[in-house]
Amino acid sequence: MAEHEVVLRAVGIRKQYGHVVAVRDSDFELRRGEILSVIGDNGAGKSSLIKVLSGDVVPDSGQIFLNGTEVSFKSPKDAQRAGIETVYQDLAMVPELDIASNLYLGREKRYRGGLGSVLRMLDSRTMQKHAQASLDELGISTLQSITQRVETLSGGQRQTVAVARAAIFGTNVVIMDEPTAALGVRETKGVLDLIRSIRDAGRSVVLISHDIPSVYEISDHIHVHRLGRRIALRTPGDQSMNDLVGVMTGALPPD
Amino acid sequence: MAEHEVVLRAVGIRKQYGHVVAVRDSDFELRRGEILSVIGDNGAGKSSLIKVLSGDVVPDSGQIFLNGTEVSFKSPKDAQRAGIETVYQDLAMVPELDIASNLYLGREKRYRGGLGSVLRMLDSRTMQKHAQASLDELGISTLQSITQRVETLSGGQRQTVAVARAAIFGTNVVIMDEPTAALGVRETKGVLDLIRSIRDAGRSVVLISHDIPSVYEISDHIHVHRLGRRIALRTPGDQSMNDLVGVMTGALPPD
Amino acid sequence: TAKPTDSAASGGANGDIKIGFIVKTNSNPFWVFMQQKAQEEAKKQGVTLITAAGKNDGDIDGQITAIQNMITSGVKAIIVDPNDSTAIIPALQSAQKQGVATFAVDTQVDGNKAVYGTWATDNYKGGVLLGKYVKAAFGKNDAGETPQIALLDYHPGVTVGDQRRTGFLDGFGVKRTDPEVVAAQDTGGDQSQGQQAMENMLQKKPGINVVYSINEPAGRGGATAIADAGKTKAVLLGSIDGSCDGVASVKDGQFTATVMQFPAKMAEMSIDAAVKYIKDGVKPTMPSSGYIDTGTTLITDQAVNGISYKDTTWGAANCWGTK
Amino acid sequence: MKVLALAARNPFFGPLAALLVLIVLFSVTTSTFFSAQNFSVILQQSVVIGTLALGQTLIILTAGIDLANGAILVVGALVMAQLAQGQPPAAQFGILLVGFLVCGGLALVSGVLVARFALPAFIVTLGMYTMLTAGARLYSQQTLVVPDGPLTVLGTGGYLFGVFQITIGVFVVIASVIVLHYVLTRTAWGRHVYAVGGNPTAARRTGINVRRVLLVVYLVAGLLYALGAWQAFGRSPATSANVFGTANLDTISAVVIGGTSLFGGRGTVIGSYFGTLIVLVLQSGLTQMGLDPLYQQVLTGALVIAAVALDQFTRRVERLA
Amino acid sequence: MKVLALAARNPFFGPLAALLVLIVLFSVTTSTFFSAQNFSVILQQSVVIGTLALGQTLIILTAGIDLANGAILVVGALVMAQLAQGQPPAAQFGILLVGFLVCGGLALVSGVLVARFALPAFIVTLGMYTMLTAGARLYSQQTLVVPDGPLTVLGTGGYLFGVFQITIGVFVVIASVIVLHYVLTRTAWGRHVYAVGGNPTAARRTGINVRRVLLVVYLVAGLLYALGAWQAFGRSPATSANVFGTANLDTISAVVIGGTSLFGGRGTVIGSYFGTLIVLVLQSGLTQMGLDPLYQQVLTGALVIAAVALDQFTRRVERLA
Ligand SMILES: Nc1ncnc2c1ncn2[C@@H]1O[C@H](COP(=O)(O)OP(=O)(O)OP(=O)(O)O)[C@@H](O)[C@H]1O
Ligand SMILES: Nc1ncnc2c1ncn2[C@@H]1O[C@H](COP(=O)(O)OP(=O)(O)OP(=O)(O)O)[C@@H](O)[C@H]1O
Ligand SMILES: [Mg+2]
Ligand SMILES: [Mg+2]
């Protein structure tokens, strides 16, 4: 039973850029319905690892298993088909398009009936309504219009849009690379609540964050990444937060 | 005496984009040798305000005073001439150039002697050495090479470069817009230490941050920004951290 | 459906008469010169001339556009140097339907259809003239050697270029595929491309001793390359155009000969005919060939037996362009 | 203020303003410019470059560029004209189909090189242009005239309101602009085109098949070039390898004058059509003024810059400092 | 691996590889290509376009483009040739100075429109091209021949190692490449040029005077065009309004083939010079092969694409998916 609870598993992932080894034969394991946090120093290779899991980057070597079956993601589309949705650290938005268009990019809603099926007309009104609702839920209140272009948004507003997007479409796994980095106090709470509610709905969340107290509080498991690989997989409470930080920074040995 | 201690003062600053009012007749005051934090919700207008102070954006109305004299910054260059250096929220780096080139961009060092004055040859070696030293000081250890192009850096690495840059060149005022957002535990500590040492050297620091505990701990004054304007200017300790957050989010009245 | 314009009938002064003059492009001094001459002639006749040009050689859409714009502006006659002898016809026919008289200069319209008169160079004849002359000059200079001919072409499919080259080869008495034709390059009639093409051909065949060039700029480029290779004496270079610059090149020995055409005649005769037609309704009479050949004259300072020519002194006096 | 807000929402407002300014200018300075007949002629002149400019806009929106559009049109037109020689009008339906296949296929070759091998569009289409221009001349050095029939039907027309002469081709080009505007602004695919041009990495990460979008864009552009060839038969039933030699630069100009960014992600097809009209109005107006072609050319250069400056002004672009 | 690392560090490695491949190809397939004489001819052919391509590279590095470079060269050359008529050689020093002023000034006009009014470089320089081409023809319709003197000195030369014929102009173009490469990679200004092209907002925020960098770039480009005009006199003392009509596209091609991005911020002048040579080697080699010009053209198109593909391959660019 333990084995098939694992939604996403990766073994021996390696990714090298030139002579920079970003991910060094790292393992990864995510269970169904859990919040797994990935913590580690800047440049440890966290983003590179999750880019491999989300299909954005093809690893040099290593295997990925989805519900126990080996898969090979050639593009983010492949991962999305498997229900894996990702908030990238640099957000991946199209600056020229408005908020609603970015939220629904690649999964636009068409009108029902002939207008949609024959004329393939977008139902912008519905998309805008839903987009507004998702953002409201996350506690973003300063947005003046859902038709603002993303290039005109504040840093935090932009991040909220990316988070909302992943939350809506990640039916299986939601990966978030530092989703609260630019967020204010209230908005951060909104996102953490959202993460919990995703978990409670039986989906799994991978959270990369430098906010150790929040991580310690919210996570079911913590993946400690250091110098390109997972050096420890812990359960909060088994170890004090300070010790965890010690392991992460290399001050303490992994065990 | 109280008056001329103010390094940078702004009165009635207003900046509107289309019909979005980003800064709504806001005031601002920074004293010499202090750390002033600016806190506020996402989209409150913090970045817009400091862009006005750093010369990046020309306000629609309002006045700016530097050491009591009215100034008008037409471009970041003007502000830099007055010793004001800024870390922008979106970092403002040239992706194609390497770390050292970005650090010294606009203030490149030339060789001494004829090579420098006649041939105007850049002293890349010295710039790289200094760059490496500044980054080491901030506790970034995963950087493999100072000649890496900035587009290949991790989010945190990139931010460290931007912070190092401002710290080196801001002789009078250093403005940092969420400088630790992407940083790890150790790196964040490095930046906070840096901010203190800048203050201790008699320079002033403006820190925008959503990390309220750090802000509460480090600041001499806290500027609370809400809906485009300063609604309160507090000294930590005069008010509890929770009350401060309440004011910031609008849950409590400003006074 | 042609509606007679009333305003024309009212005044007797030629000043009310507007004529359109459309050349191939204005990227070549030949056409710019022809336009200037047309403008002068129009002034002399007291009529208003409006002018236009295609964007590049072959730009038929641009000329159709110009014809339409001129009809709108109320011209009574249009004189055109067509970029395509066939494709221009419907536009000219439509102009005639709207009561506008049409004439051609420099290049004939296919079958001289849809025009009341044409004044043009017989480009084939000019080519033949050049070919015959070069052949004779070659025989005279280099007795015993075999000719090695290089062609500095325009680019294929452009009527004038095809006619001149065919004429030259016929006049010389060789075919394009004969071994005597050792190299050929397209130059677009451009000086620097002519120079580069000639340099490359000389690398391939250092023994080239006869060069044909489609026009004088390309020829000038070729001559530069030949001079740089120190072969000016060994190579006969013939060109076609007859601009004052070309005549000067013959005079200073860069070209062996050039064939002169007469754009001023084309301009003057066509304007004159157009004005006559508008005023009196008389169409110009054309010879059985369907057009008036404004003539070609060989210009050289090296006479050969049996071929009539004019020397560069005459050439300098009768050339076109800035003297 | 209201006007500016409208302009920000509709980026083709600037080019439209420039167009109107020019029309007023020429209507005042010449007696012949302002007439139903002249406007109808200008519209007819717009059909070929206007159609090509639509394909060019699509490609430029994806941050590409097409230097081969005129050459593709020419090859398509030559093939169709050759096939139509001596054939009855009814056969021209099939021939048209061939033309669309040829042009679509050729543009798709560029598309594959750009999308699949990540080669710069400038060089790919420059190479295609070089090859196809020579290829067209190898294929036929004659001027070919197509017999009347479906191939030339776009040039036929009648009168609107009794005075405004109009051809089917004008309706077709305007309809194409409207359809393409609809597709770009009201369908998912259109949004993906903007996304691919604006930020290809983001587009890819949101699950858009960037390669496929690019391939379809080049294919659709190719079909529009075939439509352009058809329109060209309406303008003149005769075609040769030497026509539309400057269509590439002409269409890029129309697109840029129409407010589309060469860096991708921003622009409209309506703007491109206005851009086409701006150039034609300039030519027509300057001809009516009776200026010499060389002086016309000088003024054209200046006015094109002025038109774009006016566009920038209406958009009040933030300036570099 | 080592080769690839080298290639990543020196982006002109790809074009160089393409150039060498072509040279080997033609040396094997023809008997006349591989000779000191032929290489010397190719180098001499490179002096004008090679020089213009340097200016074009500077402008493209700032994410601009210059369609007017050939036209500026022509105006400068005409002015110089006109002034030199009937003057003693000594007067040509002053005349050269005038040429540099004229070309620098004209390019600066484009620069002001781009930098100060934020107009797109494509349209600004297209407008300049249109105006200057016509202007040159209005200025002089004659072919003007400059007398021997300083103006034509770049065409004179001698022999290197007894066999390799070379002109001063070849030395000058190679020296220009080296100097400009030095300036771009080893001086602050060079870095600012890359910064302005790579991210103008960031450049501005680091205190770079973006406008001034742009103005200087256009000015320097203009001076290089004057140098190109001087080189052109070395190639042929005769000049007219009709030369170098395709220099704009020729130089853009050389620059792009040389590995510089049309989006700015990436590229080298050395690559652009190799790009110039690639095109010339192709033309020379295909002529030596004795192919029919039209087939030559077809092959040129294909080989230009192949050269860039080889470049991409050596850089192993990450592909879109
Ligand atoms: N495209 C690339 N080319 C070269 N090096 C790269 C590239 N992408 C990442 N790297 C390097 O790989 C290492 C890991 O980067 P990564 O972005 O995965 O770190 P991270 O753990 O997410 O850091 P952070 O917390 O700062 O976001 C870094 O040293 C970085 O410089
Ligand atoms: N260029 C622009 N065009 C239109 N609106 C803008 C522009 N820049 C900022 N805004 C708007 O102005 C408001 C303030 O933005 P600003 O970036 O100053 O917020 P902030 O306080 O820095 O937020 P954050 O904490 O998320 O960074 C936001 O509503 C934003 O959408
Ligand atoms: Mg990261
Ligand atoms: Mg902000």
PDB file of N, CA and C and ligand atoms in Angstrom, chain A residues 17-18 20-23 40-49 51 89 177-178 208 210 225, chain B residues 142-144 148 151-158 182-184, chain E residues 318, ligand 1:
ATOM      1  N   TYR A  17      24.140  22.152 -17.134  1.00  0.00           N
ATOM      2  CA  TYR A  17      24.183  23.239 -18.118  1.00  0.00           C
ATOM      3  C   TYR A  17      25.639  23.572 -18.361  1.00  0.00           C
ATOM      4  N   GLY A  18      26.139  23.313 -19.541  1.00  0.00           N
ATOM      5  CA  GLY A  18      27.563  23.541 -19.762  1.00  0.00           C
ATOM      6  C   GLY A  18      28.322  22.711 -18.757  1.00  0.00           C
ATOM      7  N   VAL A  20      28.040  23.507 -15.481  1.00  0.00           N
ATOM      8  CA  VAL A  20      27.340  23.692 -14.210  1.00  0.00           C
ATOM      9  C   VAL A  20      26.372  22.521 -14.018  1.00  0.00           C
ATOM     10  N   VAL A  21      26.573  21.751 -12.952  1.00  0.00           N
ATOM     11  CA  VAL A  21      25.628  20.666 -12.676  1.00  0.00           C
ATOM     12  C   VAL A  21      24.539  21.223 -11.775  1.00  0.00           C
ATOM     13  N   ALA A  22      23.339  21.412 -12.329  1.00  0.00           N
ATOM     14  CA  ALA A  22      22.255  22.023 -11.559  1.00  0.00           C
ATOM     15  C   ALA A  22      21.573  20.978 -10.679  1.00  0.00           C
ATOM     16  N   VAL A  23      21.335  19.790 -11.233  1.00  0.00           N
ATOM     17  CA  VAL A  23      20.743  18.694 -10.457  1.00  0.00           C
ATOM     18  C   VAL A  23      21.689  17.503 -10.574  1.00  0.00           C
ATOM     19  N   GLY A  40      15.981  24.646   0.379  1.00  0.00           N
ATOM     20  CA  GLY A  40      17.405  24.563   0.052  1.00  0.00           C
ATOM     21  C   GLY A  40      17.966  25.932  -0.238  1.00  0.00           C
ATOM     22  N   ASP A  41      19.269  26.039  -0.195  1.00  0.00           N
ATOM     23  CA  ASP A  41      19.934  27.317  -0.459  1.00  0.00           C
ATOM     24  C   ASP A  41      19.604  27.849  -1.851  1.00  0.00           C
ATOM     25  N   ASN A  42      19.895  29.095  -2.049  1.00  0.00           N
ATOM     26  CA  ASN A  42      19.811  29.657  -3.404  1.00  0.00           C
ATOM     27  C   ASN A  42      20.797  28.933  -4.296  1.00  0.00           C
ATOM     28  N   GLY A  43      20.320  28.553  -5.455  1.00  0.00           N
ATOM     29  CA  GLY A  43      21.206  27.876  -6.395  1.00  0.00           C
ATOM     30  C   GLY A  43      21.413  26.408  -6.092  1.00  0.00           C
ATOM     31  N   ALA A  44      20.632  25.864  -5.151  1.00  0.00           N
ATOM     32  CA  ALA A  44      20.802  24.453  -4.797  1.00  0.00           C
ATOM     33  C   ALA A  44      20.301  23.536  -5.908  1.00  0.00           C
ATOM     34  N   GLY A  45      19.437  24.051  -6.757  1.00  0.00           N
ATOM     35  CA  GLY A  45      18.927  23.236  -7.852  1.00  0.00           C
ATOM     36  C   GLY A  45      17.456  22.881  -7.704  1.00  0.00           C
ATOM     37  N   LYS A  46      16.744  23.596  -6.841  1.00  0.00           N
ATOM     38  CA  LYS A  46      15.328  23.297  -6.619  1.00  0.00           C
ATOM     39  C   LYS A  46      14.509  23.571  -7.878  1.00  0.00           C
ATOM     40  N   SER A  47      14.696  24.765  -8.427  1.00  0.00           N
ATOM     41  CA  SER A  47      13.913  25.103  -9.616  1.00  0.00           C
ATOM     42  C   SER A  47      14.254  24.178 -10.774  1.00  0.00           C
ATOM     43  N   SER A  48      15.523  23.851 -10.906  1.00  0.00           N
ATOM     44  CA  SER A  48      15.917  22.955 -11.992  1.00  0.00           C
ATOM     45  C   SER A  48      15.244  21.596 -11.822  1.00  0.00           C
ATOM     46  N   LEU A  49      15.179  21.111 -10.581  1.00  0.00           N
ATOM     47  CA  LEU A  49      14.545  19.819 -10.348  1.00  0.00           C
ATOM     48  C   LEU A  49      13.070  19.851 -10.729  1.00  0.00           C
ATOM     49  N   LYS A  51      11.583  21.828 -12.718  1.00  0.00           N
ATOM     50  CA  LYS A  51      11.400  22.010 -14.166  1.00  0.00           C
ATOM     51  C   LYS A  51      11.458  20.670 -14.879  1.00  0.00           C
ATOM     52  N   GLN A  89       9.050  29.966 -11.053  1.00  0.00           N
ATOM     53  CA  GLN A  89       9.592  31.058 -10.240  1.00  0.00           C
ATOM     54  C   GLN A  89       9.552  32.390 -10.986  1.00  0.00           C
ATOM     55  N   ASP A 177       6.714  27.110  -7.296  1.00  0.00           N
ATOM     56  CA  ASP A 177       8.089  27.517  -7.035  1.00  0.00           C
ATOM     57  C   ASP A 177       8.073  28.912  -6.414  1.00  0.00           C
ATOM     58  N   GLU A 178       8.233  28.964  -5.113  1.00  0.00           N
ATOM     59  CA  GLU A 178       8.228  30.226  -4.363  1.00  0.00           C
ATOM     60  C   GLU A 178       7.008  31.090  -4.683  1.00  0.00           C
ATOM     61  N   ILE A 208       7.934  24.977  -3.122  1.00  0.00           N
ATOM     62  CA  ILE A 208       9.295  25.436  -2.885  1.00  0.00           C
ATOM     63  C   ILE A 208       9.190  26.754  -2.165  1.00  0.00           C
ATOM     64  N   HIS A 210      11.343  29.613   0.765  1.00  0.00           N
ATOM     65  CA  HIS A 210      12.405  29.944   1.701  1.00  0.00           C
ATOM     66  C   HIS A 210      11.830  30.361   3.050  1.00  0.00           C
ATOM     67  N   HIS A 225      17.060  20.011  -0.142  1.00  0.00           N
ATOM     68  CA  HIS A 225      17.886  19.957  -1.343  1.00  0.00           C
ATOM     69  C   HIS A 225      19.191  20.701  -1.073  1.00  0.00           C
TER      70      HIS A 225
ATOM     71  N   THR B 142      26.815  29.174  -4.012  1.00  0.00           N
ATOM     72  CA  THR B 142      26.593  28.175  -5.064  1.00  0.00           C
ATOM     73  C   THR B 142      26.984  28.676  -6.449  1.00  0.00           C
ATOM     74  N   LEU B 143      27.399  29.937  -6.539  1.00  0.00           N
ATOM     75  CA  LEU B 143      27.771  30.476  -7.845  1.00  0.00           C
ATOM     76  C   LEU B 143      29.034  29.788  -8.341  1.00  0.00           C
ATOM     77  N   GLN B 144      28.964  29.232  -9.530  1.00  0.00           N
ATOM     78  CA  GLN B 144      30.121  28.495 -10.001  1.00  0.00           C
ATOM     79  C   GLN B 144      31.124  29.405 -10.686  1.00  0.00           C
ATOM     80  N   GLN B 148      29.385  33.762 -15.427  1.00  0.00           N
ATOM     81  CA  GLN B 148      28.123  33.206 -15.914  1.00  0.00           C
ATOM     82  C   GLN B 148      27.233  34.345 -16.398  1.00  0.00           C
ATOM     83  N   GLU B 151      21.305  35.510 -17.335  1.00  0.00           N
ATOM     84  CA  GLU B 151      20.121  34.733 -17.707  1.00  0.00           C
ATOM     85  C   GLU B 151      20.195  33.278 -17.246  1.00  0.00           C
ATOM     86  N   THR B 152      21.393  32.812 -16.858  1.00  0.00           N
ATOM     87  CA  THR B 152      21.509  31.426 -16.407  1.00  0.00           C
ATOM     88  C   THR B 152      21.489  31.308 -14.886  1.00  0.00           C
ATOM     89  N   LEU B 153      21.301  32.424 -14.169  1.00  0.00           N
ATOM     90  CA  LEU B 153      21.333  32.353 -12.708  1.00  0.00           C
ATOM     91  C   LEU B 153      19.995  31.913 -12.126  1.00  0.00           C
ATOM     92  N   SER B 154      20.042  31.335 -10.929  1.00  0.00           N
ATOM     93  CA  SER B 154      18.810  31.037 -10.206  1.00  0.00           C
ATOM     94  C   SER B 154      18.231  32.342  -9.687  1.00  0.00           C
ATOM     95  N   GLY B 155      16.925  32.298  -9.336  1.00  0.00           N
ATOM     96  CA  GLY B 155      16.243  33.499  -8.880  1.00  0.00           C
ATOM     97  C   GLY B 155      16.976  34.205  -7.753  1.00  0.00           C
ATOM     98  N   GLY B 156      17.414  33.446  -6.781  1.00  0.00           N
ATOM     99  CA  GLY B 156      18.079  34.035  -5.624  1.00  0.00           C
ATOM    100  C   GLY B 156      19.438  34.603  -5.983  1.00  0.00           C
ATOM    101  N   GLN B 157      20.163  33.884  -6.830  1.00  0.00           N
ATOM    102  CA  GLN B 157      21.477  34.368  -7.252  1.00  0.00           C
ATOM    103  C   GLN B 157      21.358  35.712  -7.935  1.00  0.00           C
ATOM    104  N   ARG B 158      20.350  35.821  -8.776  1.00  0.00           N
ATOM    105  CA  ARG B 158      20.126  37.042  -9.516  1.00  0.00           C
ATOM    106  C   ARG B 158      19.858  38.203  -8.562  1.00  0.00           C
ATOM    107  N   ALA B 182      13.482  36.453  -2.923  1.00  0.00           N
ATOM    108  CA  ALA B 182      13.843  35.169  -3.510  1.00  0.00           C
ATOM    109  C   ALA B 182      14.982  34.506  -2.755  1.00  0.00           C
ATOM    110  N   LEU B 183      15.351  35.084  -1.592  1.00  0.00           N
ATOM    111  CA  LEU B 183      16.563  34.595  -0.939  1.00  0.00           C
ATOM    112  C   LEU B 183      16.300  33.510   0.092  1.00  0.00           C
ATOM    113  N   GLY B 184      17.294  32.662   0.260  1.00  0.00           N
ATOM    114  CA  GLY B 184      17.245  31.622   1.279  1.00  0.00           C
ATOM    115  C   GLY B 184      17.528  32.193   2.654  1.00  0.00           C
TER     116      GLY B 184
ATOM    117  N   GLU E 318      18.870  25.697 -27.576  1.00  0.00           N
ATOM    118  CA  GLU E 318      17.702  24.980 -27.064  1.00  0.00           C
ATOM    119  C   GLU E 318      16.525  25.213 -28.006  1.00  0.00           C
TER     120      GLU E 318
HETATM  121  N1  LIG F   1      20.162  27.675 -18.198  1.00  0.00           N
HETATM  122  C1  LIG F   1      21.168  27.576 -17.312  1.00  0.00           C
HETATM  123  N2  LIG F   1      22.451  27.653 -17.751  1.00  0.00           N
HETATM  124  C2  LIG F   1      23.487  27.544 -16.874  1.00  0.00           C
HETATM  125  N3  LIG F   1      23.346  27.391 -15.565  1.00  0.00           N
HETATM  126  C3  LIG F   1      22.104  27.297 -15.047  1.00  0.00           C
HETATM  127  C4  LIG F   1      20.950  27.398 -15.901  1.00  0.00           C
HETATM  128  N4  LIG F   1      19.858  27.270 -15.117  1.00  0.00           N
HETATM  129  C5  LIG F   1      20.302  27.107 -13.841  1.00  0.00           C
HETATM  130  N5  LIG F   1      21.656  27.127 -13.806  1.00  0.00           N
HETATM  131  C6  LIG F   1      22.489  26.981 -12.597  1.00  0.00           C
HETATM  132  O1  LIG F   1      22.046  25.847 -11.920  1.00  0.00           O
HETATM  133  C7  LIG F   1      22.099  26.033 -10.512  1.00  0.00           C
HETATM  134  C8  LIG F   1      20.734  25.690  -9.910  1.00  0.00           C
HETATM  135  O2  LIG F   1      19.804  26.673 -10.267  1.00  0.00           O
HETATM  136  P1  LIG F   1      18.283  26.634  -9.771  1.00  0.00           P
HETATM  137  O3  LIG F   1      17.562  27.732 -10.439  1.00  0.00           O
HETATM  138  O4  LIG F   1      17.765  25.255  -9.918  1.00  0.00           O
HETATM  139  O5  LIG F   1      18.464  26.948  -8.211  1.00  0.00           O
HETATM  140  P2  LIG F   1      17.362  27.114  -7.083  1.00  0.00           P
HETATM  141  O6  LIG F   1      17.601  26.076  -6.062  1.00  0.00           O
HETATM  142  O7  LIG F   1      16.014  27.179  -7.664  1.00  0.00           O
HETATM  143  O8  LIG F   1      17.767  28.527  -6.487  1.00  0.00           O
HETATM  144  P3  LIG F   1      16.840  29.736  -5.941  1.00  0.00           P
HETATM  145  O9  LIG F   1      16.441  29.418  -4.554  1.00  0.00           O
HETATM  146  O10 LIG F   1      17.783  30.910  -5.960  1.00  0.00           O
HETATM  147  O11 LIG F   1      15.710  29.897  -6.885  1.00  0.00           O
HETATM  148  C9  LIG F   1      22.549  27.462 -10.288  1.00  0.00           C
HETATM  149  O12 LIG F   1      23.910  27.485  -9.974  1.00  0.00           O
HETATM  150  C10 LIG F   1      22.322  28.141 -11.618  1.00  0.00           C
HETATM  151  O13 LIG F   1      23.284  29.143 -11.861  1.00  0.00           O
END
